[in-house]
Short mmCIF file of C-alpha atoms in Angstrom, two decimals:
data_model
loop_
_atom_site.label_atom_id
_atom_site.label_comp_id
_atom_site.label_asym_id
_atom_site.label_seq_id
_atom_site.Cartn_x
_atom_site.Cartn_y
_atom_site.Cartn_z
CA MET A 1 0.00 0.00 0.00
CA ASP A 2 1.31 3.43 -0.95
CA PRO A 3 0.65 5.71 2.10
CA SER A 4 1.09 8.87 0.03
CA LYS A 5 -2.02 7.96 -1.94
CA TYR A 6 -4.13 8.53 1.14
CA ARG A 7 -2.57 11.77 2.34
CA PRO A 8 -5.11 14.56 2.99
CA SER A 9 -6.01 15.91 -0.44
CA SER A 10 -9.23 16.57 -2.28
CA ALA A 11 -7.66 14.65 -5.16
CA TYR A 12 -8.38 11.43 -3.27
CA ASN A 13 -11.96 12.10 -2.23
CA SER A 14 -14.12 9.20 -1.15
CA PRO A 15 -17.29 8.73 -3.25
CA PHE A 16 -19.29 9.01 -0.03
CA LEU A 17 -19.15 11.17 3.09
CA THR A 18 -16.89 10.09 5.93
CA SER A 19 -15.87 11.30 9.36
CA ASN A 20 -12.44 12.86 9.87
CA ALA A 21 -11.27 9.37 10.83
CA GLY A 22 -12.56 7.95 7.55
CA ALA A 23 -15.67 6.21 8.86
CA PRO A 24 -18.61 6.26 6.42
CA ILE A 25 -21.47 8.68 7.19
CA TRP A 26 -24.82 7.22 6.17
CA ASN A 27 -26.95 10.23 7.14
CA ASP A 28 -25.72 13.83 7.04
CA ASN A 29 -29.19 15.39 6.98
CA SER A 30 -30.63 14.63 10.42
CA SER A 31 -29.27 14.67 13.96
CA LEU A 32 -29.52 11.55 16.10
CA THR A 33 -32.51 12.09 18.36
CA VAL A 34 -34.84 10.28 20.69
CA GLY A 35 -37.74 9.77 18.32
CA SER A 36 -38.31 11.98 15.32
CA ARG A 37 -38.41 15.25 17.31
CA GLY A 38 -35.69 14.95 19.90
CA PRO A 39 -33.91 15.78 22.06
CA ILE A 40 -30.55 15.32 20.36
CA LEU A 41 -28.18 12.70 21.73
CA LEU A 42 -24.64 13.64 22.66
CA GLU A 43 -23.54 10.29 21.20
CA ASP A 44 -24.11 11.69 17.70
CA TYR A 45 -20.37 11.78 17.10
CA HIS A 46 -20.70 13.04 13.55
CA LEU A 47 -22.84 16.03 14.59
CA ILE A 48 -20.40 17.03 17.34
CA GLU A 49 -17.38 16.57 15.06
CA LYS A 50 -19.03 18.54 12.26
CA LEU A 51 -19.96 21.47 14.51
CA ALA A 52 -16.61 21.44 16.32
CA ASN A 53 -14.70 21.62 13.01
CA PHE A 54 -16.98 24.32 11.68
CA GLU A 55 -16.54 26.50 14.77
CA ARG A 56 -12.76 26.42 14.37
CA GLU A 57 -12.64 27.51 10.73
CA ARG A 58 -11.64 31.10 11.50
CA ILE A 59 -9.38 32.73 14.04
CA PRO A 60 -9.65 35.14 15.73
CA GLU A 61 -12.67 36.63 13.96
CA ARG A 62 -16.11 35.12 14.56
CA VAL A 63 -17.05 32.54 11.92
CA VAL A 64 -20.47 34.21 11.70
CA HIS A 65 -21.70 37.56 13.06
CA ALA A 66 -18.18 39.02 12.77
CA ARG A 67 -19.46 42.50 11.92
CA GLY A 68 -21.32 43.97 14.85
CA ALA A 69 -21.97 46.81 17.28
CA SER A 70 -22.97 46.75 20.94
CA ALA A 71 -24.65 48.99 23.49
CA LYS A 72 -25.70 48.75 27.14
CA GLY A 73 -28.89 49.56 28.97
CA PHE A 74 -31.66 47.97 30.98
CA PHE A 75 -34.71 45.77 30.65
CA GLU A 76 -37.80 46.66 32.67
CA VAL A 77 -40.76 44.36 33.26
CA THR A 78 -44.03 46.10 32.39
CA HIS A 79 -46.51 43.19 32.56
CA ASP A 80 -46.98 40.39 35.06
CA VAL A 81 -45.92 37.01 33.63
CA SER A 82 -45.28 35.28 36.96
CA HIS A 83 -48.07 32.80 36.15
CA LEU A 84 -45.91 31.56 33.26
CA THR A 85 -42.40 31.63 34.73
CA CYS A 86 -40.60 31.70 38.06
CA ALA A 87 -37.65 33.57 36.50
CA ASP A 88 -36.50 36.08 39.11
CA PHE A 89 -35.84 38.92 36.67
CA LEU A 90 -39.46 38.63 35.44
CA ARG A 91 -40.93 38.42 38.94
CA ALA A 92 -42.99 41.64 38.86
CA PRO A 93 -43.64 44.83 36.87
CA GLY A 94 -41.07 47.52 37.58
CA VAL A 95 -38.13 45.14 38.03
CA GLN A 96 -35.09 46.30 36.05
CA THR A 97 -32.16 44.19 34.87
CA PRO A 98 -28.93 45.50 33.27
CA VAL A 99 -28.34 44.28 29.73
CA ILE A 100 -25.90 44.46 26.86
CA VAL A 101 -27.06 44.00 23.28
CA ARG A 102 -25.08 43.18 20.15
CA PHE A 103 -26.40 43.75 16.64
CA SER A 104 -24.60 42.19 13.70
CA THR A 105 -24.61 41.01 10.14
CA VAL A 106 -24.18 37.26 9.73
CA ILE A 107 -22.11 36.16 6.79
CA HIS A 108 -19.37 38.61 5.92
CA GLU A 109 -16.13 39.66 7.58
CA ARG A 110 -15.58 42.20 10.33
CA GLY A 111 -14.92 45.12 7.93
CA SER A 112 -17.82 44.44 5.56
CA PRO A 113 -20.47 47.10 4.87
CA GLU A 114 -23.57 47.20 7.05
CA THR A 115 -25.77 47.75 4.00
CA ILE A 116 -25.36 44.20 2.74
CA ARG A 117 -28.40 41.96 2.18
CA ASP A 118 -28.07 39.56 5.07
CA PRO A 119 -29.90 38.46 8.21
CA ARG A 120 -29.06 40.61 11.23
CA GLY A 121 -28.17 39.25 14.64
CA PHE A 122 -30.04 40.62 17.67
CA ALA A 123 -28.49 39.18 20.84
CA THR A 124 -29.37 40.31 24.37
CA LYS A 125 -27.54 39.41 27.57
CA PHE A 126 -29.50 39.89 30.81
CA TYR A 127 -27.27 40.17 33.91
CA THR A 128 -29.84 38.73 36.34
CA ARG A 129 -29.55 37.98 40.07
CA GLU A 130 -29.61 34.27 39.18
CA GLY A 131 -26.96 34.38 36.47
CA ASN A 132 -26.87 35.47 32.86
CA PHE A 133 -29.73 34.81 30.45
CA ASP A 134 -29.04 35.24 26.74
CA ILE A 135 -31.62 35.60 23.98
CA VAL A 136 -29.51 34.92 20.88
CA GLY A 137 -31.65 35.68 17.86
CA ASN A 138 -31.99 37.42 14.52
CA ASN A 139 -34.15 40.09 12.94
CA PHE A 140 -35.83 37.30 10.93
CA PRO A 141 -38.17 35.12 13.04
CA VAL A 142 -37.28 31.99 11.07
CA PHE A 143 -34.14 30.28 9.81
CA PHE A 144 -33.28 28.55 6.52
CA ILE A 145 -32.92 25.07 8.01
CA ARG A 146 -34.48 23.19 10.91
CA ASP A 147 -31.70 20.77 11.90
CA ALA A 148 -28.33 22.08 13.14
CA ILE A 149 -26.45 19.31 11.40
CA LYS A 150 -26.97 21.40 8.25
CA PHE A 151 -25.82 24.66 9.85
CA PRO A 152 -22.19 24.43 8.65
CA ASP A 153 -23.51 23.67 5.16
CA VAL A 154 -25.93 26.60 4.94
CA ILE A 155 -23.25 29.01 6.18
CA HIS A 156 -20.71 27.56 3.73
CA ALA A 157 -23.24 28.09 0.92
CA PHE A 158 -23.78 31.74 1.89
CA LYS A 159 -20.09 32.42 2.52
CA PRO A 160 -17.84 33.46 -0.38
CA ASN A 161 -16.73 30.76 -2.78
CA PRO A 162 -13.65 29.15 -1.15
CA LYS A 163 -11.85 29.28 -4.49
CA SER A 164 -12.63 32.85 -5.58
CA ASN A 165 -13.63 34.40 -2.21
CA ILE A 166 -16.71 35.88 -3.91
CA GLN A 167 -20.26 35.34 -2.61
CA GLU A 168 -22.26 33.78 -5.43
CA ASN A 169 -26.01 33.19 -5.71
CA TRP A 170 -25.69 29.87 -7.49
CA ARG A 171 -24.08 28.28 -4.44
CA ILE A 172 -26.92 29.46 -2.16
CA LEU A 173 -29.65 28.34 -4.54
CA ASP A 174 -27.94 25.02 -5.24
CA PHE A 175 -27.69 24.02 -1.59
CA LEU A 176 -31.10 25.28 -0.49
CA SER A 177 -32.81 23.69 -3.50
CA HIS A 178 -32.44 20.53 -1.41
CA HIS A 179 -34.24 22.21 1.51
CA PRO A 180 -37.73 23.49 0.67
CA GLU A 181 -38.14 24.49 4.33
CA SER A 182 -35.91 27.47 3.43
CA LEU A 183 -38.71 29.17 1.47
CA HIS A 184 -40.07 30.90 4.55
CA ALA A 185 -36.72 32.47 5.44
CA PHE A 186 -36.35 33.58 1.81
CA THR A 187 -39.59 35.58 2.15
CA PHE A 188 -37.62 37.68 4.64
CA PHE A 189 -34.17 37.53 3.01
CA TYR A 190 -35.36 38.71 -0.44
CA ASP A 191 -38.00 40.98 1.07
CA ASP A 192 -37.35 44.63 1.93
CA LEU A 193 -36.44 43.43 5.45
CA GLY A 194 -33.24 41.95 3.99
CA ILE A 195 -31.55 45.35 4.39
CA PRO A 196 -32.61 47.16 7.60
CA GLN A 197 -32.18 50.94 7.59
CA ASP A 198 -30.15 50.63 10.79
CA TYR A 199 -30.16 48.64 14.02
CA ARG A 200 -32.64 50.93 15.81
CA HIS A 201 -35.35 50.24 13.24
CA MET A 202 -35.40 46.46 13.16
CA GLU A 203 -37.18 43.72 15.06
CA GLY A 204 -35.54 40.84 16.88
CA SER A 205 -36.64 37.27 17.46
CA SER A 206 -35.41 34.33 19.50
CA VAL A 207 -36.07 32.19 16.36
CA ASN A 208 -35.75 29.05 18.49
CA THR A 209 -38.45 27.87 20.87
CA LEU A 210 -37.59 27.91 24.56
CA THR A 211 -39.69 26.83 27.54
CA LEU A 212 -41.14 28.88 30.39
CA ILE A 213 -41.79 27.07 33.68
CA ASN A 214 -43.74 28.45 36.63
CA LYS A 215 -43.36 27.63 40.32
CA ALA A 216 -45.84 24.77 40.04
CA GLY A 217 -43.73 23.17 37.31
CA LYS A 218 -46.16 23.89 34.45
CA ALA A 219 -44.28 24.38 31.18
CA HIS A 220 -45.15 26.43 28.11
CA TYR A 221 -43.24 26.71 24.84
CA VAL A 222 -42.25 30.32 24.20
CA LEU A 223 -40.98 32.57 21.41
CA PHE A 224 -39.49 36.00 22.23
CA THR A 225 -39.96 38.98 19.90
CA TRP A 226 -38.47 42.49 20.14
CA LYS A 227 -40.42 45.30 18.45
CA PRO A 228 -38.78 48.76 18.07
CA THR A 229 -40.86 51.65 19.37
CA CYS A 230 -39.67 53.82 16.47
CA GLY A 231 -40.98 51.29 13.91
CA VAL A 232 -39.36 49.07 11.29
CA LYS A 233 -37.57 50.79 8.41
CA CYS A 234 -35.56 49.30 5.56
CA LEU A 235 -33.36 50.35 2.66
CA THR A 236 -34.12 49.59 -0.97
CA ASP A 237 -31.31 48.04 -2.96
CA GLU A 238 -30.66 51.41 -4.59
CA GLU A 239 -30.60 53.26 -1.26
CA ALA A 240 -28.24 50.66 0.19
CA ILE A 241 -25.75 51.27 -2.62
CA ILE A 242 -25.78 55.00 -1.92
CA VAL A 243 -25.50 54.66 1.87
CA GLY A 244 -22.88 51.91 1.70
CA GLY A 245 -20.84 53.84 -0.82
CA THR A 246 -20.22 56.64 1.65
CA ASN A 247 -20.11 54.83 5.00
CA HIS A 248 -19.45 51.14 5.66
CA SER A 249 -20.39 51.66 9.31
CA HIS A 250 -23.59 53.64 8.97
CA ALA A 251 -25.62 51.45 11.38
CA THR A 252 -22.89 51.41 14.03
CA LYS A 253 -22.57 55.20 13.76
CA ASP A 254 -26.32 55.68 13.96
CA LEU A 255 -26.54 53.56 17.12
CA TYR A 256 -23.58 55.30 18.77
CA ASP A 257 -24.67 58.83 17.83
CA SER A 258 -28.28 58.25 18.88
CA ILE A 259 -27.28 57.10 22.36
CA ALA A 260 -24.70 59.88 22.72
CA ALA A 261 -27.40 62.44 21.85
CA GLY A 262 -29.83 61.02 24.43
CA ASN A 263 -32.13 59.55 21.78
CA TYR A 264 -32.16 56.15 23.43
CA PRO A 265 -33.33 53.23 21.26
CA GLU A 266 -36.17 51.25 22.81
CA TRP A 267 -37.88 47.96 22.05
CA LYS A 268 -40.92 46.24 23.53
CA LEU A 269 -40.54 42.55 24.40
CA TYR A 270 -43.41 40.25 23.50
CA ILE A 271 -43.87 36.53 23.98
CA GLN A 272 -46.04 33.90 22.36
CA THR A 273 -46.76 30.74 24.32
CA ILE A 274 -48.09 27.29 23.49
CA ASP A 275 -49.11 24.64 25.99
CA PRO A 276 -47.13 21.52 24.99
CA ASP A 277 -50.27 19.48 25.75
CA HIS A 278 -52.02 21.33 22.91
CA GLU A 279 -49.34 21.36 20.21
CA ASP A 280 -51.16 18.77 18.08
CA ARG A 281 -53.83 21.39 17.38
CA TYR A 282 -51.56 23.13 14.89
CA ASP A 283 -50.60 22.20 11.32
CA PHE A 284 -46.96 23.04 12.06
CA ASP A 285 -44.43 21.83 14.62
CA PRO A 286 -43.91 24.55 17.29
CA LEU A 287 -40.28 23.43 17.59
CA ASP A 288 -39.55 23.96 13.87
CA SER A 289 -37.29 27.00 13.49
CA THR A 290 -38.54 27.54 9.92
CA LYS A 291 -42.03 28.36 11.17
CA THR A 292 -43.66 31.37 12.81
CA TRP A 293 -46.60 31.09 15.19
CA PRO A 294 -49.63 32.83 13.62
CA GLU A 295 -50.51 35.83 15.77
CA ASP A 296 -54.24 35.48 15.08
CA ILE A 297 -54.34 32.18 16.99
CA ILE A 298 -51.27 32.63 19.24
CA PRO A 299 -51.29 36.34 20.18
CA MET A 300 -48.30 38.40 21.23
CA GLN A 301 -48.25 39.09 24.97
CA PRO A 302 -46.33 42.17 26.20
CA VAL A 303 -43.65 41.56 28.83
CA GLY A 304 -41.37 44.57 29.13
CA ARG A 305 -39.22 47.20 27.50
CA LEU A 306 -35.55 47.32 26.53
CA VAL A 307 -33.76 50.68 26.62
CA LEU A 308 -30.19 51.18 25.41
CA ASN A 309 -28.88 54.28 27.18
CA LYS A 310 -25.10 53.80 27.34
CA ASN A 311 -22.49 53.29 24.68
CA ILE A 312 -19.80 50.70 25.31
CA ASP A 313 -16.53 51.95 26.79
CA ASN A 314 -14.18 49.93 24.60
CA PHE A 315 -15.01 48.29 21.28
CA PHE A 316 -12.65 45.35 21.67
CA ALA A 317 -13.48 44.57 25.30
CA GLU A 318 -17.24 44.93 25.01
CA ASN A 319 -17.97 44.00 21.41
CA GLU A 320 -15.23 41.74 20.06
CA GLN A 321 -14.88 39.82 23.34
CA LEU A 322 -18.62 39.80 24.02
CA ALA A 323 -19.94 36.24 23.86
CA PHE A 324 -23.55 35.07 23.81
CA ASN A 325 -24.84 31.55 24.30
CA PRO A 326 -28.42 30.22 24.05
CA GLY A 327 -27.28 27.65 26.62
CA HIS A 328 -27.30 30.42 29.24
CA VAL A 329 -30.72 30.12 30.84
CA VAL A 330 -31.94 30.87 34.36
CA PRO A 331 -34.43 29.10 36.65
CA GLY A 332 -37.88 29.49 35.12
CA ILE A 333 -36.58 29.39 31.55
CA TYR A 334 -35.37 26.19 29.90
CA TYR A 335 -34.59 24.65 26.53
CA SER A 336 -37.00 22.84 24.26
CA ASP A 337 -36.38 19.92 21.91
CA ASP A 338 -35.95 22.34 18.99
CA LYS A 339 -33.19 20.63 17.02
CA MET A 340 -31.48 23.90 16.19
CA LEU A 341 -31.51 25.07 19.80
CA GLN A 342 -30.31 21.72 21.15
CA ALA A 343 -27.12 21.86 19.10
CA ARG A 344 -26.62 25.60 19.57
CA THR A 345 -26.32 25.12 23.35
CA PHE A 346 -23.15 23.12 22.63
CA ALA A 347 -21.87 24.98 19.59
CA TYR A 348 -21.84 28.50 21.02
CA SER A 349 -19.88 27.68 24.16
CA ASP A 350 -17.54 25.55 22.08
CA THR A 351 -16.77 28.34 19.63
CA HIS A 352 -16.21 30.83 22.48
CA ARG A 353 -13.74 28.49 24.17
CA TYR A 354 -11.91 28.26 20.88
CA ARG A 355 -12.02 31.96 19.97
CA LEU A 356 -11.62 33.53 23.42
CA GLY A 357 -10.31 30.66 25.53
CA PRO A 358 -11.77 28.31 28.15
CA ASN A 359 -12.14 31.15 30.66
CA TYR A 360 -14.11 33.51 28.41
CA LEU A 361 -16.79 33.81 31.09
CA GLN A 362 -14.26 35.53 33.38
CA LEU A 363 -14.02 38.46 30.97
CA PRO A 364 -15.93 41.38 32.56
CA VAL A 365 -18.41 41.76 29.70
CA ASN A 366 -19.32 38.06 29.87
CA ALA A 367 -19.08 37.44 33.61
CA PRO A 368 -22.26 37.28 35.68
CA LYS A 369 -22.97 40.24 37.94
CA CYS A 370 -24.24 38.00 40.75
CA ALA A 371 -22.20 35.93 43.22
CA HIS A 372 -20.98 32.70 41.64
CA HIS A 373 -18.91 29.70 42.66
CA ASN A 374 -17.62 26.58 40.93
CA ASN A 375 -14.60 24.29 40.82
CA HIS A 376 -13.51 25.06 37.27
CA TYR A 377 -9.79 25.72 37.61
CA ASP A 378 -6.81 27.04 35.69
CA GLY A 379 -6.64 26.88 31.91
CA SER A 380 -5.49 29.51 29.44
CA MET A 381 -6.01 33.14 30.47
CA ASN A 382 -7.43 32.35 33.90
CA PHE A 383 -7.20 35.55 35.95
CA MET A 384 -9.64 34.84 38.78
CA HIS A 385 -8.18 35.36 42.25
CA ARG A 386 -8.56 32.13 44.24
CA ASP A 387 -7.18 31.39 47.67
CA GLU A 388 -9.24 28.39 48.74
CA GLU A 389 -7.80 24.93 49.33
CA ILE A 390 -10.92 23.01 48.31
CA ASN A 391 -11.55 22.66 44.58
CA TYR A 392 -13.83 19.63 44.69
CA PHE A 393 -17.39 18.90 45.80
CA PRO A 394 -18.61 17.82 48.24
CA SER A 395 -16.27 18.59 51.12
CA ARG A 396 -16.69 18.77 54.87
CA PHE A 397 -14.21 21.68 54.87
CA ASP A 398 -16.27 23.81 52.47
CA PRO A 399 -19.81 24.93 53.35
CA VAL A 400 -20.89 25.38 49.71
CA ARG A 401 -24.02 23.40 48.92
CA HIS A 402 -26.42 22.65 46.10
CA ALA A 403 -28.87 25.43 45.25
CA GLU A 404 -32.55 24.96 45.86
CA ARG A 405 -34.06 22.76 43.19
CA PHE A 406 -35.96 24.62 40.50
CA PRO A 407 -38.49 23.15 38.06
CA ILE A 408 -37.52 21.93 34.59
CA PRO A 409 -39.81 20.30 32.00
CA SER A 410 -40.94 16.91 33.28
CA ALA A 411 -42.44 15.39 30.14
CA VAL A 412 -41.54 11.74 29.60
CA ILE A 413 -39.41 11.25 26.49
CA THR A 414 -39.69 8.00 24.58
CA GLY A 415 -38.55 6.90 21.16
CA ARG A 416 -35.95 5.04 19.18
CA ARG A 417 -32.54 6.38 18.36
CA GLU A 418 -33.01 7.65 14.84
CA LYS A 419 -31.94 10.20 12.27
CA SER A 420 -35.09 11.56 10.71
CA ILE A 421 -37.00 14.69 9.80
CA ILE A 422 -40.02 15.97 11.72
CA GLU A 423 -43.46 14.77 10.69
CA LYS A 424 -45.13 18.16 10.13
CA GLU A 425 -42.89 19.73 7.50
CA ASN A 426 -45.60 21.89 5.88
CA ASN A 427 -42.95 23.82 3.97
CA PHE A 428 -45.14 25.87 1.63
CA LYS A 429 -48.15 27.25 3.53
CA GLN A 430 -46.49 30.02 5.56
CA PRO A 431 -44.22 31.29 2.73
CA GLY A 432 -47.28 31.58 0.48
CA GLU A 433 -49.29 33.40 3.14
CA ARG A 434 -46.47 35.83 3.79
CA TYR A 435 -45.97 36.59 0.08
CA ARG A 436 -49.70 37.23 -0.33
CA SER A 437 -49.61 39.64 2.62
CA PHE A 438 -47.20 41.93 0.72
CA ALA A 439 -48.50 45.01 -1.08
CA PRO A 440 -48.21 44.72 -4.91
CA ASP A 441 -45.10 46.91 -5.09
CA ARG A 442 -43.43 44.86 -2.35
CA GLN A 443 -44.31 41.66 -4.21
CA GLU A 444 -42.75 43.10 -7.33
CA ARG A 445 -39.48 43.91 -5.55
CA PHE A 446 -39.45 40.40 -4.08
CA ILE A 447 -39.95 38.85 -7.51
CA GLY A 448 -37.24 41.06 -9.01
CA ARG A 449 -34.68 39.89 -6.46
CA TRP A 450 -35.54 36.26 -7.19
CA ILE A 451 -35.26 36.82 -10.94
CA LYS A 452 -31.82 38.33 -10.43
CA ALA A 453 -30.71 35.42 -8.25
CA LEU A 454 -32.09 32.75 -10.59
CA SER A 455 -30.53 34.49 -13.61
CA ASP A 456 -27.03 33.74 -12.35
CA PRO A 457 -25.32 31.98 -15.30
CA LYS A 458 -24.25 29.10 -13.05
CA VAL A 459 -27.80 28.42 -11.85
CA THR A 460 -28.77 25.43 -13.96
CA HIS A 461 -32.10 24.78 -15.64
CA GLU A 462 -32.73 22.03 -13.10
CA ILE A 463 -32.19 24.35 -10.14
CA ARG A 464 -34.43 27.05 -11.68
CA SER A 465 -37.14 24.43 -12.23
CA ILE A 466 -36.92 23.28 -8.62
CA TRP A 467 -37.32 26.81 -7.27
CA ILE A 468 -40.24 27.54 -9.61
CA SER A 469 -41.83 24.31 -8.39
CA TYR A 470 -41.33 25.31 -4.76
CA TRP A 471 -42.76 28.79 -5.21
CA SER A 472 -45.67 27.42 -7.26
CA GLN A 473 -46.58 25.19 -4.34
CA ALA A 474 -46.40 28.23 -2.03
CA ASP A 475 -48.33 30.52 -4.37
CA LYS A 476 -49.36 29.49 -7.88
CA SER A 477 -49.34 33.02 -9.29
CA LEU A 478 -45.84 33.65 -7.94
CA GLY A 479 -44.55 30.49 -9.61
CA GLN A 480 -46.18 31.53 -12.89
CA LYS A 481 -44.63 35.00 -12.77
CA LEU A 482 -41.17 33.62 -12.09
CA ALA A 483 -41.53 31.08 -14.90
CA ALA A 484 -42.73 33.67 -17.38
CA ARG A 485 -39.90 36.11 -16.72
CA LEU A 486 -37.32 33.34 -16.89
CA ASN A 487 -38.86 31.88 -20.07
CA MET A 488 -39.50 28.64 -18.24
CA ARG A 489 -42.47 26.29 -18.33
CA PRO A 490 -44.76 27.01 -15.37
CA CYS A 491 -45.46 24.20 -12.92
CA ILE A 492 -48.92 22.67 -13.14
#
C-alpha cells in the first residue's frame, strides 16, 4: 500500500461522506434524536465533530456575526408574567435588569459594509440575580434550516466561494434547492427586510423555541420577539448602494450617535406561548425554526421594555470579546427539543472556548454580575483570584451546597434512536401566506430579487425548475410570474 495515496487531499476524495477518521457517514441530513423530534443525543459523534470543526474555521474573527456593534442599557418588566415563569428577573412589573445587546450582520467579515443583504443578529444578555440569560436571535423570526447538522452547510453556501472568495447566488440556490423548508426564510431575506435601515429600526426574534416554567412546574413553549418603538424601516437596494458607498459603518454610527445624543433606542418585548399538551392542534411543529406562530391564533403578549442608554466603553473589550450563548438560561426558563436550539447550546460555548479561551466567562463583559462559585480551575487566560484549598465537591471543609431545586420540564421522552425529519414539514403554507400579505409593489421587488438570483449563469435549468416548483406550491401566481420572466415552463 502506498501511504502517500491517502494523504489529505481533495484529489483522493471518497465517493461518499466520511468522518475525519474515515468512517462512512450514512446520514448527514438529520441529527440523532430520541424519536423523530428529539432531544438530540450527545452520542451523535458526527454532529459534534461537524460542529466542532466548523466553529474552528476562522481565528480570531467570529465565523459568523463578525461584523457587529454593541450597546448597554436595561430591561424593565411592564406586565406580570409570573403565572408563566418563576424567572427572578421577570418576577414583577417595575423590576429592572442590566443588559448588553449586540447587533450584527451574519455572513461577511468584520470590515464588511452594514448595507449588505443579510440576516441581522439581535443578541441580548441579561445580567440577572440568578446568572446570565441570553436571547440569541436574529431580525428574521425563522431560519433557513431546521436541523443544526446542516448549519455548517448553509453558512458555507452563503459564505464566499472558497476558491474565488466571492459570494455567489448559485451556491446558495444550489444548496437550499435541497431544503424546501428554506422558502419561509427567503420571504424575509429577499423581502425589503433583507436590508434594515439601521439597528434601531429592526425587530428581533429568538427564532428558536424555549420553555417557560412556573413555580408549580407547568411548562409552556415560548418565542421571544423584540419590536422597536420607532418602527421598522428598511433600505431599498438602490438606497443601500448610496448609503454603503459613503459609509461602511452607517448602522454602528447611527446607534452610537443616537445614544450619545440622548435619543435612546427602545424595544418592547413580546412573547407567544403554546401549551405543549395542545401542540397537536396546529398544522406546524412549534419546535420547527422555519415556522412562525400565527398571531391570530397565538397572540403576542407584552412583557417589558428594553432601553439602550449607554455606549460601550471599549469596542474590543465589550464587542469583540462579548460572547452570547443560548445555553445560558436561568431558573424558570429552559430549553426545548428544537433541534437547532439543542445543538446551539453546545456549539456557542464551544466556539467561544476556541475563539476567546476556556475562561471567556471571566471576561468582565461576559461574567455574571451576581455571586458565583464553581470548581472550574486554571486553563489559558485564567485571571480569577482564588485562595481556597478546596476545589472539589462535596467537602466537609467547604460549606458550599447545592442550590434549591428549581423546576424543569418533566415530560416523559420515549422513542428510538433515529436520524429523521419531523413529521409536520408543511414547507409551503407560511411562505405563500407571507408573500400574499405583501402590497403589490413589495411583491414586485421580491420577484425582481428572485429573478436576479435565478438568472445567475451558473444556476442550472434544473435548479431554476426546482425553485419555480417550490414557489408554485407556495403561491401558484408567484410560480407563474417567475416562470414567465425566466422563459420557463410554469409548474402545473
